[in-house]
XYZ file of C-alpha atoms in Angstrom:
470
model
C -12.784 -4.631 -21.939
C -14.372 -7.624 -20.665
C -14.286 -9.735 -17.389
C -14.858 -13.677 -16.985
C -14.999 -15.714 -14.056
C -12.039 -18.623 -12.822
C -14.775 -21.380 -13.181
C -17.264 -20.455 -16.235
C -15.451 -18.577 -18.867
C -18.186 -18.575 -20.435
C -19.466 -15.604 -17.461
C -18.964 -11.869 -19.661
C -19.456 -8.870 -17.600
C -17.984 -5.868 -17.536
C -16.059 -3.845 -15.119
C -19.098 -1.821 -14.093
C -20.834 -5.213 -13.163
C -17.522 -6.819 -11.653
C -16.844 -4.284 -9.469
C -20.640 -3.537 -8.054
C -20.998 -8.136 -8.142
C -17.633 -8.268 -6.621
C -18.307 -12.066 -7.260
C -20.105 -14.561 -9.247
C -23.073 -15.273 -7.064
C -24.011 -18.188 -9.086
C -20.834 -19.831 -9.467
C -18.930 -17.797 -6.278
C -16.358 -17.746 -9.020
C -13.643 -14.769 -9.122
C -13.994 -12.232 -11.335
C -11.216 -11.430 -14.014
C -10.014 -9.137 -17.257
C -10.375 -11.601 -20.726
C -6.726 -9.305 -21.087
C -4.153 -8.066 -20.142
C -2.775 -4.884 -22.416
C 0.943 -3.999 -22.388
C 1.629 -0.846 -21.818
C 2.907 1.121 -24.851
C 7.067 0.714 -25.004
C 7.094 4.265 -24.590
C 5.903 4.671 -21.432
C 7.563 1.118 -20.221
C 11.394 2.806 -21.315
C 10.542 6.286 -20.398
C 13.477 8.333 -17.898
C 13.813 8.633 -15.563
C 10.700 6.254 -15.012
C 6.797 7.777 -15.163
C 5.763 9.241 -12.319
C 2.841 6.995 -9.600
C 0.079 8.871 -11.109
C 0.935 8.281 -14.429
C 1.412 4.461 -14.208
C -2.216 4.336 -12.273
C -3.898 6.224 -14.870
C -1.891 4.445 -18.185
C -2.437 1.225 -15.699
C -5.987 1.814 -15.110
C -7.253 3.179 -18.754
C -7.329 -0.135 -20.741
C -9.494 -2.084 -17.771
C -12.454 0.825 -17.777
C -12.670 2.064 -21.297
C -16.075 3.093 -22.216
C -16.601 3.310 -18.624
C -15.188 5.262 -17.083
C -14.018 8.678 -18.679
C -10.963 9.668 -19.112
C -10.741 13.085 -17.019
C -13.106 11.114 -14.884
C -10.616 8.297 -14.455
C -7.670 11.016 -13.807
C -9.573 12.674 -10.963
C -11.071 9.998 -9.252
C -6.798 8.382 -8.931
C -5.840 11.842 -7.768
C -8.280 12.107 -5.238
C -7.659 8.220 -4.622
C -3.964 8.655 -3.843
C -2.241 12.298 -1.889
C 0.326 9.922 -0.958
C 3.069 7.216 -3.450
C 5.054 4.410 -3.168
C 8.910 5.470 -1.697
C 11.749 2.625 -2.757
C 13.975 2.637 -0.276
C 17.879 1.203 -1.328
C 18.786 -1.024 2.241
C 21.940 -2.750 0.372
C 23.329 -2.081 -3.415
C 21.011 -4.833 -4.668
C 17.693 -4.952 -2.290
C 15.588 -2.800 -1.689
C 12.248 -1.623 -0.430
C 8.605 -0.735 -1.658
C 7.349 1.037 1.706
C 3.813 0.930 0.909
C 2.658 2.462 4.174
C 1.954 5.596 3.225
C -1.046 5.537 3.383
C -4.042 7.164 6.003
C -4.555 3.708 7.537
C -0.399 2.755 7.011
C -1.201 -0.455 5.322
C -0.487 -1.488 1.612
C -4.397 -1.625 1.092
C -4.853 1.728 0.703
C -3.463 1.843 -2.678
C -6.439 -0.955 -3.303
C -9.420 0.624 -1.188
C -8.750 4.267 -2.143
C -8.982 3.449 -5.467
C -12.323 0.947 -5.068
C -14.687 2.946 -3.028
C -13.871 5.679 -5.757
C -14.589 3.554 -8.448
C -17.362 2.151 -6.476
C -19.025 5.292 -5.924
C -19.062 6.643 -9.664
C -20.633 3.270 -10.612
C -23.208 3.507 -7.472
C -24.687 7.630 -8.251
C -28.036 6.793 -10.805
C -29.068 3.959 -8.059
C -31.858 4.216 -5.047
C -30.493 2.147 -3.525
C -27.028 2.034 -1.058
C -24.952 -0.857 -2.181
C -23.359 -2.610 0.712
C -19.596 -4.314 1.735
C -18.611 -6.417 3.374
C -14.877 -7.533 3.801
C -13.687 -10.449 6.128
C -9.850 -9.104 7.241
C -6.934 -10.583 9.009
C -5.547 -7.168 9.502
C -5.157 -4.284 7.687
C -8.131 -4.931 4.847
C -10.343 -3.663 7.356
C -8.957 -0.367 8.080
C -8.001 0.373 4.986
C -11.708 -0.007 3.666
C -13.737 1.569 6.247
C -11.075 4.744 5.803
C -11.873 4.547 2.116
C -15.074 4.219 2.194
C -16.042 6.436 5.346
C -18.500 9.121 4.793
C -19.581 8.138 1.254
C -22.854 8.358 0.151
C -24.628 4.922 -0.743
C -22.290 2.915 0.744
C -22.428 0.937 3.670
C -20.119 -1.140 5.025
C -19.661 -4.809 7.141
C -16.323 -5.284 8.609
C -15.998 -9.214 9.478
C -12.493 -9.558 11.395
C -11.112 -12.674 13.759
C -11.479 -11.675 17.707
C -8.245 -11.445 19.058
C -6.458 -12.539 17.155
C -5.257 -8.830 15.704
C -2.662 -7.025 17.006
C -4.340 -4.249 18.874
C -3.366 -1.045 16.756
C -5.069 -3.030 13.727
C -8.223 -3.352 15.467
C -8.694 -0.085 17.015
C -8.608 1.304 13.536
C -10.841 -1.143 12.974
C -13.648 -1.524 15.925
C -13.436 2.411 15.978
C -15.834 3.857 12.536
C -19.394 4.861 12.888
C -21.553 6.193 10.803
C -21.660 4.051 7.673
C -18.851 1.120 8.565
C -19.429 -0.949 10.697
C -16.975 -3.516 12.175
C -18.328 -7.409 13.486
C -15.568 -9.213 15.710
C -16.335 -13.351 15.062
C -15.888 -15.619 17.647
C -12.953 -17.633 15.422
C -10.717 -17.307 12.551
C -10.321 -14.908 9.401
C -11.222 -18.367 6.995
C -14.401 -18.337 9.275
C -14.783 -14.241 8.379
C -14.285 -15.510 5.319
C -16.766 -18.332 4.270
C -18.963 -16.089 6.646
C -18.498 -13.630 3.561
C -18.534 -16.345 1.224
C -21.461 -17.586 1.796
C -23.575 -14.375 1.673
C -22.611 -13.968 -1.530
C -24.323 -17.104 -2.588
C -27.605 -16.813 -0.859
C -30.195 -15.723 -3.346
C -32.613 -14.958 -0.673
C -30.038 -12.193 0.811
C -29.136 -10.547 -2.018
C -33.073 -10.244 -3.190
C -32.734 -8.468 -0.176
C -28.922 -6.356 -0.297
C -27.432 -5.007 -2.897
C -23.955 -6.189 -2.234
C -20.790 -6.022 -3.328
C -16.753 -7.245 -1.931
C -13.947 -5.224 -0.541
C -11.240 -7.855 -0.574
C -8.851 -8.667 -3.195
C -11.760 -11.075 -4.057
C -13.018 -7.825 -5.677
C -11.296 -7.105 -9.076
C -10.859 -3.072 -8.296
C -9.071 -4.080 -5.692
C -6.757 -6.159 -6.740
C -6.086 -3.910 -10.410
C -4.640 -1.124 -8.196
C -2.624 -3.022 -6.371
C -1.427 -3.770 -9.518
C 0.029 0.293 -10.260
C 2.595 0.003 -7.271
C 4.683 -3.378 -8.557
C 4.970 -1.129 -12.333
C 6.530 1.560 -10.736
C 8.442 0.628 -8.435
C 10.054 -1.729 -11.295
C 10.460 1.093 -13.711
C 12.116 3.343 -11.450
C 14.552 0.709 -9.482
C 15.717 -0.662 -13.751
C 16.957 2.623 -14.799
C 18.731 3.524 -11.225
C 20.474 0.069 -11.266
C 22.797 1.830 -13.665
C 24.474 3.725 -10.460
C 23.372 1.496 -7.931
C 25.070 -1.296 -8.482
C 26.287 -1.315 -12.470
C 24.318 -4.017 -13.777
C 22.114 -3.245 -17.044
C 19.148 -5.223 -17.345
C 18.703 -7.068 -14.283
C 16.408 -9.044 -13.358
C 13.943 -7.612 -10.800
C 12.935 -9.901 -8.575
C 9.803 -8.885 -6.545
C 9.790 -10.353 -2.940
C 5.747 -10.371 -2.153
C 4.866 -11.316 1.548
C 2.134 -12.915 1.043
C -1.177 -14.488 3.180
C -4.381 -14.624 0.550
C -2.583 -13.903 -1.962
C -3.909 -10.714 -4.229
C -1.006 -8.879 -3.472
C 1.442 -10.727 -5.692
C -1.433 -11.941 -7.756
C -1.646 -8.083 -8.651
C 2.233 -8.710 -9.414
C 1.607 -10.896 -11.860
C -1.089 -9.018 -13.592
C 1.777 -6.260 -13.851
C 4.405 -8.467 -15.151
C 1.241 -9.557 -17.498
C 1.284 -5.652 -18.655
C 4.965 -4.982 -19.562
C 6.431 -4.228 -15.880
C 10.328 -5.748 -16.244
C 10.278 -8.334 -13.603
C 11.569 -11.695 -14.103
C 9.501 -13.532 -11.235
C 8.238 -13.154 -7.896
C 9.240 -15.280 -4.366
C 6.304 -15.813 -2.395
C 7.401 -15.422 1.373
C 4.614 -16.396 4.259
C 4.261 -17.570 7.471
C 3.192 -20.882 9.292
C -0.148 -20.823 6.761
C 1.907 -22.446 3.862
C -0.714 -23.875 1.864
C 0.999 -22.022 -1.045
C 4.455 -22.501 -0.399
C 3.395 -26.715 -0.532
C 1.109 -26.752 -3.560
C 4.320 -25.005 -5.434
C 6.899 -28.165 -4.237
C 4.221 -31.121 -3.930
C 1.589 -30.047 -6.504
C -1.308 -30.550 -4.601
C -3.363 -27.999 -3.158
C -4.543 -28.328 0.090
C -6.096 -25.549 1.636
C -6.407 -26.164 5.712
C -7.388 -24.072 8.982
C -5.600 -20.934 9.868
C -2.842 -21.271 12.692
C -1.768 -17.708 14.554
C 1.027 -15.632 13.653
C 3.643 -12.440 14.236
C 2.906 -12.015 10.658
C -1.137 -12.081 11.400
C -2.346 -10.388 7.888
C -1.205 -13.744 5.996
C -3.096 -15.987 8.871
C -5.207 -17.536 6.179
C -5.005 -21.208 5.325
C -7.512 -20.977 2.023
C -6.346 -18.359 -0.153
C -8.461 -17.239 -2.204
C -6.745 -15.867 -5.040
C -5.231 -19.353 -5.511
C -8.381 -19.534 -8.278
C -7.302 -16.063 -10.330
C -3.351 -17.667 -9.993
C -4.797 -20.841 -11.738
C -6.594 -19.551 -14.063
C -4.283 -17.391 -15.048
C -0.943 -19.876 -15.211
C 0.087 -23.914 -15.109
C 1.545 -25.142 -12.146
C 3.923 -25.345 -14.200
C 4.785 -21.754 -15.095
C 4.001 -21.004 -11.740
C 7.289 -23.179 -10.522
C 9.124 -21.385 -13.693
C 7.825 -17.889 -11.981
C 8.072 -18.044 -8.022
C 10.522 -18.961 -5.630
C 8.337 -19.966 -2.223
C 9.622 -19.864 1.252
C 8.537 -19.769 4.668
C 8.696 -18.633 7.631
C 7.431 -19.686 11.614
C 7.253 -16.724 14.251
C 11.235 -17.560 15.692
C 12.144 -16.879 12.023
C 10.340 -13.712 11.364
C 11.746 -12.788 14.665
C 15.026 -12.792 13.855
C 14.110 -11.550 10.321
C 13.418 -8.113 12.132
C 16.542 -8.754 14.015
C 18.853 -9.418 10.206
C 17.572 -6.574 8.991
C 17.956 -4.228 11.310
C 21.834 -5.418 12.532
C 22.245 -5.219 8.561
C 21.010 -2.353 7.581
C 19.412 -0.491 10.463
C 15.777 -1.106 8.455
C 13.560 -1.532 11.158
C 11.081 -4.485 9.787
C 7.719 -4.764 9.746
C 6.705 -8.736 10.541
C 5.394 -9.694 6.761
C 8.255 -7.812 5.748
C 10.759 -9.242 7.351
C 9.760 -12.786 5.856
C 10.741 -11.075 3.324
C 14.140 -10.101 3.261
C 14.417 -13.435 5.044
C 13.589 -15.088 1.397
C 15.806 -12.329 -0.093
C 18.447 -12.429 1.997
C 18.738 -16.075 1.873
C 18.097 -16.320 -1.765
C 21.691 -14.499 -2.922
C 23.155 -15.895 0.070
C 23.604 -19.106 -1.198
C 20.465 -20.679 -0.806
C 19.399 -20.654 -4.580
C 22.238 -21.474 -5.492
C 22.196 -25.100 -3.330
C 18.507 -25.871 -4.621
C 20.497 -25.472 -8.792
C 22.840 -27.689 -7.151
C 20.483 -30.019 -6.436
C 19.896 -29.621 -2.655
C 16.293 -31.264 -1.744
C 15.063 -28.744 0.918
C 12.075 -30.400 2.770
C 8.853 -28.010 2.521
C 7.875 -28.935 5.611
C 11.019 -27.173 7.188
C 11.099 -23.823 7.350
C 13.324 -21.812 4.298
C 13.023 -21.625 1.222
C 11.141 -24.492 0.217
C 12.233 -26.723 -2.964
C 11.889 -25.284 -6.397
C 13.879 -23.492 -9.155
C 12.694 -20.991 -11.014
C 13.265 -19.845 -14.541
C 15.302 -16.008 -12.913
C 17.496 -18.628 -10.637
C 20.806 -18.172 -12.824
C 20.983 -14.414 -12.381
C 20.883 -14.761 -8.561
C 23.709 -17.122 -9.403
C 25.557 -14.533 -12.500
C 24.711 -11.983 -9.245
C 22.789 -10.074 -11.988
C 19.430 -9.868 -9.993
C 17.828 -7.364 -7.597
C 15.161 -7.964 -5.141
C 12.763 -5.548 -4.559
C 10.893 -6.366 -0.975
C 7.759 -5.256 -0.843
C 7.064 -3.508 3.680
C 3.493 -4.086 3.405
C 2.176 -1.882 6.967
C 3.787 0.173 8.712
C 5.927 -1.930 11.733
C 4.673 0.780 14.130
C 1.339 -1.508 13.925
C 3.654 -4.487 15.360
C 5.378 -2.605 18.162
C 5.749 -4.887 20.615
C 7.015 -7.376 18.624
C 9.427 -5.607 16.901
C 11.297 -4.489 20.995
C 10.978 -8.012 20.954
C 13.073 -8.163 18.456
C 15.863 -5.713 17.819
C 14.818 -3.564 22.219
C 12.944 -0.758 20.347
C 9.981 0.105 19.149
C 9.255 2.076 16.130
C 8.504 5.318 15.893
C 4.134 6.046 15.823
C 2.832 8.076 12.375
C 0.677 10.480 14.146
C -2.197 8.667 11.941
C -1.910 6.094 13.980
C -1.309 7.355 18.012
C -5.109 9.492 16.838
C -6.966 6.414 16.772
C -5.551 4.867 19.604
C -7.686 7.724 21.644
C -11.222 6.642 20.089
C -13.850 4.517 21.511
C -14.029 0.979 20.472
C -17.734 0.264 18.001
C -17.273 -3.178 16.990
C -19.803 -5.777 17.897
C -19.362 -9.216 18.765
C -20.374 -11.929 16.342
C -20.754 -15.942 16.631
C -19.311 -17.739 13.989
C -22.348 -18.391 12.788
C -24.081 -17.459 9.510
C -27.894 -17.352 10.299
C -26.830 -15.094 12.924
C -24.845 -12.911 10.395
C -27.340 -12.757 7.746
C -30.085 -11.374 10.779
C -27.791 -9.477 11.483
C -27.507 -7.648 7.801
C -31.007 -7.859 7.640
C -31.380 -6.270 10.741
C -28.907 -3.141 10.145
C -29.633 -2.787 6.687
């Protein structure tokens, strides 16, 4: 497979070059495969649905062909995924896709563990370490740190905004030792991301350090996240015959979105043949993408703090990939968009628990609220001409092609639950009066000492630190 650049279509690189480079230092663009090969119909139509690992192997194979032999790819996937996503029905047409059963209790384990093993595979013949830079607004850093910790030949520096993530999330970031280091930056996630992006375009720095990324900037994190979209859509399509008697359902993936890498992974799955009718981009008050869909104008802005902090992104990187894949008209045909403020997040956690008994995290709560509104008349109101104000929380004024299926009661929703609610215990308790159960692997990390280094939001200071600590 050949990969190109979102800013220069003449660029042609291999999977290894795309993974190890992270992004194109000459343009600042993001790598994308030239094509999205369809999976064979025998796999797509298998009943029962194929296993998660079978899906992962068959989806990954065309993207690494000629660079990672099949036997090595099988081993890589087996090592990366001793866990799998779980699909939990909330009612007859609503499902939660639980993505928090990995070591750090967040969906980013799926991408980070595949990426770490791919990088380690490609780095075996190198004499110098590869230095991974990653900015995080919540769960990315801990997933990357866990995936790379102790892996020889790879060093990791994690940047996170000081005081702007939950205490448990910070513990997961600040307690690594050895080849993984954390910097708490006096600024926002966007400031952290800018420091990382600036480093990648710094020729002087790149002559001294081999750099790569581990955000959804990196294609090796983006591609494996598409595995669970394919898996979930196949499983839900097959079980609909029993759950709701809907044949050939229109499956809507409801995706809590900040940097929009996760949703872009869903687009890749759809291109590869996943039976997905469309998507709902559900976010918090950092509503850059919903505003773009509503108005046609993309205006990056400073991020604001919310209870769904992993989505506190004002300048989402993967807008570039979405724009490279589709016109705005096509995006509008595929996407509904929805946003909520903090009050709506609390209400969504309570509503989900009251109606279904399920305890959902603040990010998933926005997804639940979006789907609950869509299937209970909000989409039909848009179809009937209601002009929603995109500045007001809720469904923004766009009618996707799958709206008719919602009206005809032929749609089902899969809400991505991207992190364990235990990571946001105090917020959940404020909503439902009790804290969610704490997984043992999260309880253990709370007892570890903090090792993070304070850092000003200053690129030269960051660069000097990198060179002094390589």
